Structures are given as C-alpha cells and as structure tokens.
CSV table of C-alpha atoms in Angstrom, one decimal:
chain,number,residue,atom,x,y,z
A,9,UNK,CA,6.0,-16.7,0.0
A,10,UNK,CA,9.6,-17.5,-0.5
A,11,UNK,CA,10.4,-13.9,-1.5
A,12,UNK,CA,8.6,-12.6,1.6
A,13,UNK,CA,10.6,-14.9,3.8
A,14,UNK,CA,13.8,-13.8,2.1
A,15,UNK,CA,12.9,-10.2,2.7
A,16,UNK,CA,12.1,-11.1,6.3
A,17,UNK,CA,15.7,-12.2,7.1
A,18,UNK,CA,17.2,-9.3,5.1
A,19,UNK,CA,15.2,-6.8,7.2
A,20,UNK,CA,16.4,-8.4,10.4
A,21,UNK,CA,20.0,-8.2,9.3
A,22,UNK,CA,19.7,-4.5,8.2
A,23,UNK,CA,17.9,-3.5,11.4
A,24,UNK,CA,20.4,-5.4,13.6
A,25,UNK,CA,23.4,-3.8,12.0
A,26,UNK,CA,21.9,-0.3,12.3
A,27,UNK,CA,21.6,-0.4,16.1
A,28,UNK,CA,25.2,0.7,16.6
A,29,UNK,CA,24.2,4.4,16.7
A,30,UNK,CA,21.7,3.8,19.5
A,31,UNK,CA,22.2,4.2,23.2
A,32,UNK,CA,22.2,0.8,24.9
A,33,UNK,CA,20.9,2.2,28.2
A,34,UNK,CA,17.6,0.7,29.4
A,35,UNK,CA,15.8,4.0,29.6
A,36,UNK,CA,12.3,3.7,28.4
A,37,UNK,CA,11.6,4.4,24.7
A,38,UNK,CA,8.3,5.6,23.3
A,39,UNK,CA,9.4,6.1,19.7
A,40,UNK,CA,10.4,3.5,17.1
A,41,UNK,CA,11.4,3.4,13.5
A,42,UNK,CA,10.5,0.7,11.1
A,43,UNK,CA,11.3,-0.3,7.5
A,44,UNK,CA,9.5,-2.9,5.5
A,45,UNK,CA,8.6,-4.6,2.3
A,46,UNK,CA,5.8,-6.8,1.0
A,47,UNK,CA,3.1,-7.4,-1.6
A,48,UNK,CA,0.4,-5.1,-3.0
A,49,UNK,CA,-2.7,-6.3,-4.8
A,50,UNK,CA,-5.2,-4.1,-6.7
A,51,UNK,CA,-8.9,-4.8,-6.8
A,52,UNK,CA,-11.0,-3.2,-9.5
A,53,UNK,CA,-12.2,-3.7,-13.1
A,54,UNK,CA,-8.9,-5.2,-14.3
A,55,UNK,CA,-8.5,-7.9,-11.7
A,56,UNK,CA,-11.1,-10.3,-13.0
A,57,UNK,CA,-10.2,-13.3,-10.8
A,58,UNK,CA,-9.5,-11.2,-7.7
A,59,UNK,CA,-6.2,-13.0,-7.5
A,60,UNK,CA,-3.6,-12.0,-4.8
A,61,UNK,CA,-0.2,-10.8,-6.0
A,62,UNK,CA,2.7,-12.6,-4.4
A,63,UNK,CA,5.6,-10.5,-5.8
A,64,UNK,CA,7.4,-8.0,-3.7
A,65,UNK,CA,6.1,-4.7,-4.9
A,66,UNK,CA,6.4,-2.2,-2.0
A,67,UNK,CA,8.9,-0.5,0.3
A,68,UNK,CA,7.8,1.5,3.4
A,69,UNK,CA,9.2,3.4,6.4
A,70,UNK,CA,7.4,4.7,9.5
A,71,UNK,CA,7.8,6.4,12.8
A,72,UNK,CA,5.6,5.3,15.7
A,73,UNK,CA,4.9,6.7,19.1
A,74,UNK,CA,3.4,4.9,22.0
A,75,UNK,CA,0.9,7.4,23.5
A,76,UNK,CA,-1.3,5.4,26.0
A,77,UNK,CA,-1.5,2.0,27.6
A,78,UNK,CA,-3.0,0.5,24.5
A,79,UNK,CA,-2.9,3.3,21.9
A,80,UNK,CA,-0.1,4.3,19.5
A,81,UNK,CA,0.2,6.6,16.5
A,82,UNK,CA,2.2,6.1,13.3
A,83,UNK,CA,3.3,8.1,10.4
A,84,UNK,CA,3.9,5.9,7.4
A,85,UNK,CA,5.3,6.5,3.9
A,86,UNK,CA,5.4,3.9,1.1
A,87,UNK,CA,6.2,3.4,-2.5
A,88,UNK,CA,4.6,0.5,-4.4
A,89,UNK,CA,3.3,-0.7,-7.7
A,90,UNK,CA,-0.2,-1.9,-8.7
A,91,UNK,CA,-1.2,-3.6,-12.0
A,92,UNK,CA,-4.0,-5.4,-13.6
A,93,UNK,CA,-4.9,-6.8,-17.1
A,94,UNK,CA,-7.9,-8.2,-18.9
A,95,UNK,CA,-5.7,-10.9,-20.5
A,96,UNK,CA,-6.2,-12.9,-17.3
A,97,UNK,CA,-10.0,-13.1,-17.8
A,98,UNK,CA,-11.9,-16.0,-19.4
A,99,UNK,CA,-11.6,-16.1,-23.2
A,100,UNK,CA,-15.4,-15.6,-23.8
A,101,UNK,CA,-15.8,-12.8,-21.2
A,102,UNK,CA,-16.4,-9.1,-21.8
A,103,UNK,CA,-13.2,-8.4,-20.0
A,104,UNK,CA,-11.1,-10.5,-22.3
A,105,UNK,CA,-12.6,-8.8,-25.4
A,106,UNK,CA,-12.1,-5.4,-23.8
A,107,UNK,CA,-8.4,-6.2,-23.5
A,108,UNK,CA,-7.3,-3.3,-21.2
A,109,UNK,CA,-4.3,-3.2,-18.8
A,110,UNK,CA,-2.5,-0.8,-16.5
A,111,UNK,CA,0.6,-0.4,-14.3
A,112,UNK,CA,0.9,2.3,-11.7
A,113,UNK,CA,3.7,3.5,-9.5
A,114,UNK,CA,2.3,5.0,-6.3
A,115,UNK,CA,3.4,7.1,-3.4
A,116,UNK,CA,1.3,6.8,-0.2
A,117,UNK,CA,1.4,8.8,3.0
A,118,UNK,CA,-0.6,7.6,6.0
A,119,UNK,CA,-1.4,8.5,9.5
A,120,UNK,CA,-2.5,5.5,11.7
A,121,UNK,CA,-4.0,5.1,15.1
A,122,UNK,CA,-3.0,1.7,16.6
A,123,UNK,CA,-4.9,-0.2,19.2
A,124,UNK,CA,-2.9,-2.9,21.0
A,125,UNK,CA,-4.8,-5.9,22.3
A,126,UNK,CA,-2.3,-6.3,25.2
A,127,UNK,CA,-1.5,-3.5,27.7
A,128,UNK,CA,1.9,-1.9,27.9
A,129,UNK,CA,4.3,-3.7,30.2
A,130,UNK,CA,5.8,-0.6,31.8
A,131,UNK,CA,9.2,-0.7,30.2
A,132,UNK,CA,9.8,-1.2,26.4
A,133,UNK,CA,12.4,-4.0,26.9
A,134,UNK,CA,9.9,-6.0,29.0
A,135,UNK,CA,7.3,-5.9,26.2
A,136,UNK,CA,5.3,-8.9,25.1
A,137,UNK,CA,7.0,-11.5,22.9
A,138,UNK,CA,3.9,-11.5,20.8
A,139,UNK,CA,2.0,-8.2,20.6
A,140,UNK,CA,-1.1,-8.2,18.3
A,141,UNK,CA,-2.7,-4.9,17.2
A,142,UNK,CA,-5.4,-3.3,15.0
A,143,UNK,CA,-5.0,-0.1,13.1
A,144,UNK,CA,-6.8,2.4,10.9
A,145,UNK,CA,-6.5,6.0,9.8
A,146,UNK,CA,-6.3,8.1,6.8
A,147,UNK,CA,-4.0,8.2,3.8
A,148,UNK,CA,-3.1,10.3,0.7
A,149,UNK,CA,-2.2,8.4,-2.4
A,150,UNK,CA,-0.5,9.6,-5.6
A,151,UNK,CA,-1.3,7.3,-8.4
A,152,UNK,CA,-0.3,7.3,-12.1
A,153,UNK,CA,-1.8,4.6,-14.3
A,154,UNK,CA,0.2,3.8,-17.5
A,155,UNK,CA,-0.1,1.3,-20.3
A,156,UNK,CA,2.2,-0.1,-23.0
A,157,UNK,CA,1.4,0.4,-26.7
A,158,UNK,CA,3.8,-0.4,-29.5
A,159,UNK,CA,6.7,-1.0,-27.1
A,160,UNK,CA,6.3,2.4,-25.4
A,161,UNK,CA,4.6,3.3,-22.2
A,162,UNK,CA,2.0,6.1,-22.0
A,163,UNK,CA,0.3,8.0,-19.2
A,164,UNK,CA,-3.4,7.0,-19.3
A,165,UNK,CA,-4.6,10.1,-17.4
A,166,UNK,CA,-3.2,12.3,-20.2
A,167,UNK,CA,-4.9,10.1,-22.9
A,168,UNK,CA,-8.3,10.8,-21.4
A,169,UNK,CA,-9.5,7.3,-22.4
A,170,UNK,CA,-12.9,8.0,-21.0
A,171,UNK,CA,-13.0,11.8,-21.6
A,172,UNK,CA,-12.5,12.4,-17.9
A,173,UNK,CA,-9.9,14.5,-16.1
A,174,UNK,CA,-9.3,12.8,-12.8
A,175,UNK,CA,-7.0,13.9,-10.0
A,176,UNK,CA,-3.4,12.7,-9.3
A,177,UNK,CA,-4.0,12.5,-5.5
A,178,UNK,CA,-6.8,10.7,-3.7
A,179,UNK,CA,-7.7,10.1,-0.1
A,180,UNK,CA,-7.6,6.5,1.3
A,181,UNK,CA,-8.9,4.8,4.4
A,182,UNK,CA,-6.6,2.0,5.6
A,183,UNK,CA,-7.7,-0.7,8.0
A,184,UNK,CA,-5.5,-3.5,9.1
A,185,UNK,CA,-4.3,-6.1,11.6
A,186,UNK,CA,-0.8,-7.0,12.6
A,187,UNK,CA,1.5,-8.5,15.3
A,188,UNK,CA,4.9,-7.6,16.7
A,189,UNK,CA,7.4,-10.4,17.4
A,190,UNK,CA,10.1,-9.5,19.9
A,191,UNK,CA,13.6,-10.5,18.6
A,192,UNK,CA,15.7,-8.8,21.4
A,193,UNK,CA,15.4,-5.8,23.7
A,194,UNK,CA,15.7,-3.3,20.8
A,195,UNK,CA,14.3,-5.1,17.8
A,196,UNK,CA,10.9,-6.3,16.6
A,197,UNK,CA,9.8,-8.0,13.5
A,198,UNK,CA,6.2,-7.0,12.5
A,199,UNK,CA,3.8,-8.7,10.2
A,200,UNK,CA,0.8,-6.8,8.9
A,201,UNK,CA,-2.2,-7.1,6.5
A,202,UNK,CA,-4.0,-4.0,5.5
A,203,UNK,CA,-6.9,-3.2,3.2
A,204,UNK,CA,-7.1,0.3,1.6
A,205,UNK,CA,-10.3,1.9,0.5
A,206,UNK,CA,-9.9,4.7,-2.0
A,207,UNK,CA,-12.2,7.5,-3.1
A,208,UNK,CA,-11.7,7.0,-6.8
A,209,UNK,CA,-12.5,4.4,-9.4
A,210,UNK,CA,-9.6,5.5,-11.6
A,211,UNK,CA,-6.6,3.7,-10.1
A,212,UNK,CA,-6.7,1.5,-13.2
A,213,UNK,CA,-8.0,4.2,-15.6
A,214,UNK,CA,-11.2,2.2,-16.0
A,215,UNK,CA,-14.6,3.3,-14.6
A,216,UNK,CA,-17.4,4.5,-16.9
A,217,UNK,CA,-17.8,4.7,-20.7
A,218,UNK,CA,-15.6,4.9,-23.7
A,219,UNK,CA,-14.7,8.5,-24.7
A,220,UNK,CA,-16.5,10.1,-27.7
A,221,UNK,CA,-13.5,12.3,-28.6
A,222,UNK,CA,-9.7,11.9,-28.2
A,223,UNK,CA,-6.8,14.3,-28.2
A,224,UNK,CA,-5.0,12.1,-30.8
A,225,UNK,CA,-5.0,8.7,-32.5
A,226,UNK,CA,-2.7,7.2,-29.8
A,227,UNK,CA,-5.2,8.1,-27.1
A,228,UNK,CA,-7.9,6.4,-29.1
A,229,UNK,CA,-5.9,3.2,-29.4
A,230,UNK,CA,-5.2,3.2,-25.7
A,231,UNK,CA,-8.9,3.6,-24.9
A,232,UNK,CA,-10.2,0.8,-27.2
A,233,UNK,CA,-7.9,-2.3,-27.5
A,234,UNK,CA,-10.4,-4.9,-28.6
A,235,UNK,CA,-8.8,-5.3,-32.1
A,236,UNK,CA,-5.5,-6.4,-30.6
A,237,UNK,CA,-7.0,-9.7,-29.7
A,238,UNK,CA,-9.4,-10.0,-32.6
A,239,UNK,CA,-13.0,-11.3,-32.1
A,240,UNK,CA,-13.1,-13.5,-29.0
A,241,UNK,CA,-16.9,-12.9,-28.5
A,242,UNK,CA,-18.9,-11.3,-31.4
A,243,UNK,CA,-21.6,-9.9,-29.0
A,244,UNK,CA,-19.1,-8.1,-26.8
A,245,UNK,CA,-17.0,-7.0,-29.7
A,246,UNK,CA,-20.0,-5.2,-31.3
A,247,UNK,CA,-20.9,-3.6,-27.9
A,248,UNK,CA,-17.5,-1.9,-27.5
A,249,UNK,CA,-17.7,1.5,-29.2
A,250,UNK,CA,-17.6,5.2,-28.2
A,251,UNK,CA,-20.1,5.9,-25.5
A,252,UNK,CA,-20.6,2.3,-24.5
A,253,UNK,CA,-19.8,1.0,-20.9
A,254,UNK,CA,-16.1,0.5,-20.3
A,255,UNK,CA,-16.2,-0.2,-16.5
A,256,UNK,CA,-18.4,-0.1,-13.4
A,257,UNK,CA,-18.6,3.3,-11.8
A,258,UNK,CA,-20.6,2.0,-8.8
A,259,UNK,CA,-17.5,0.5,-7.1
A,260,UNK,CA,-14.3,2.4,-6.2
A,261,UNK,CA,-10.9,0.7,-6.6
A,262,UNK,CA,-9.0,-0.6,-3.6
A,263,UNK,CA,-5.9,-2.5,-2.8
A,264,UNK,CA,-4.5,-5.0,-0.3
A,265,UNK,CA,-1.0,-5.0,1.2
A,266,UNK,CA,0.8,-7.8,3.1
A,267,UNK,CA,3.9,-6.4,4.8
A,268,UNK,CA,6.8,-7.4,7.0
A,269,UNK,CA,8.8,-4.8,8.9
A,270,UNK,CA,11.8,-4.5,11.1
A,271,UNK,CA,11.2,-2.1,14.0
A,272,UNK,CA,14.0,-0.5,16.1
A,273,UNK,CA,13.2,1.3,19.3
A,274,UNK,CA,14.8,4.8,19.4
A,275,UNK,CA,16.5,6.5,22.4
A,276,UNK,CA,14.4,9.1,24.0
A,277,UNK,CA,17.1,11.8,23.5
A,278,UNK,CA,17.6,11.1,19.8
A,279,UNK,CA,15.7,14.2,18.8
A,280,UNK,CA,16.8,16.3,21.8
A,281,UNK,CA,19.4,19.0,21.5
A,282,UNK,CA,20.4,18.6,25.1
A,283,UNK,CA,20.1,14.8,25.3
A,284,UNK,CA,17.0,15.0,27.3
A,285,UNK,CA,13.8,13.0,26.8
A,286,UNK,CA,11.4,14.9,24.6
A,287,UNK,CA,8.4,13.6,26.5
A,288,UNK,CA,8.1,12.3,30.1
A,289,UNK,CA,5.6,9.6,31.1
A,290,UNK,CA,4.5,8.6,34.6
A,291,UNK,CA,6.0,5.4,35.9
A,292,UNK,CA,2.6,3.8,36.0
A,293,UNK,CA,2.1,4.3,32.2
C-alpha cells in the first residue's frame, strides 16, 4: 500500500508538470490521456493461497473519449509482470511436491466501454469531484512464461513441458470498477480495480499432464522439478511422472489489477491540423 501511495503522488506531479503544452481555454474537452501504475495478481495453478500481490508490477497508458451522457470509450495499453510458485503451498500438499514456478512479462492491449454512474455536467471543468464508473470490453494479451533453472532463465513455451504448443497471444475479457477524483480543472486521479478473464490455461505453463517426450534434458528438468525439494509427501512424489496430472485444465487462468492513474484532459484541437475541434457536440450533451 505504501508503494501505491508513493506512485499516486508521483503521477500527480508528472501529470501536473506536463500540462504546459495544453491550451488553458475553457473550451469543452471530450478526450483525455492517462498514465498509471499498480499491482497485478495472477490466479491459476501456481497461486495456491490465492494471495494478492502488493508490489508495483505494471505501467499503463490510455486515451479516452466521452461519447454520450454516461458512456465513454477507452483504448488502453499496458506492460506488467505475473508470477507464481508452488513453494508458497503447504509442505504436505501436492503443489509443494510438484515444485513448479513461473514469471511472465506481458503486453496487453484493451478496448473498454465505460459506463458512468453520474451524468455528464455539460462542461468538462464542471465535472463531478467524485465520478464512479464501471467498465468492460475486450483485450489481447501477449504472455511469455519463463522459469529459472541452474541460474539461467528459460522460455517454458519452447520447453514444451506438457507436450503442447500454445499460442503467444490470447483474448481477454476485462471487467472493472473505478472512480475519478477531480484535482483541478484539467487533472483527475483515477483509482481502478479490474479482473481479467483469459481464454487460456497456460499463462503459468501449467494445465494438463506431464509430457511423455522432451526436446532435450533441460526441458525435462523444467517440466518435473519434484527432486529439487526431495520427498515432502511420498504419495504425491510417486504420482508425479510422465503422463500424470500436472494441472487442472478445467479452469482458465486469470489476473487481477489494482491501478492508479493520472488523467489529463486534452484540448479539442490537439489532433487538428487547422486548430479546430475534431468533433462537435450539442450544447445539451
């Protein structure tokens, strides 16, 4: 939480200092730019306790447009890390005996539809001091699970630890809730919580059964790591072998993000060659 609060104040300073290039006229503004940071928590086979990560692990940037009285649209791009490890499981559990882990650096592009719980005030600088909203949409995630072995990091997709070739990109469905807090006429600070459903169970490289064949000996060691911890449970130790269950294919992986953003309202002529508003709205808007 302390790291998130520190990031909160840094974002305010960055956003405030970046306003010099903006026009200070009170003409209405339907577009805004935001930058943010926050935490990312993965949920899958390698998060035994379903614990929430509190480390800053993401950066994001977005462009938003206010379309209707309560509706907005946002294009969002983010870079973040996800990780999980069986070492956090109970000593006698199957997960601790399995002894797998992963770390993934991810690139995520999203398109959101935003629903505001309060109606538009008519002029952006007269907006609500507290403006809650809901959002959902669709995303496209590039993920790349890796693991460390002998002091080196290896790409788990290439190791084919379960004998499966899975894709580098996957579709996601984000759903979230947030609120905008007005700082001044031109600046908001936004807080958001979003949950992201994915259409894959291989974010962590763990889903089905242990592979029967491997491209090399390193891939075999990355697939079955029970001997690195010895025998913590004889029953589970004997069960872990080629062809035996390695994960649960019935549930796809997902992740949770808690974000804080600084949002700046853009002049309507910012993208216009002739310094004219790129869209015009009726005054009743």
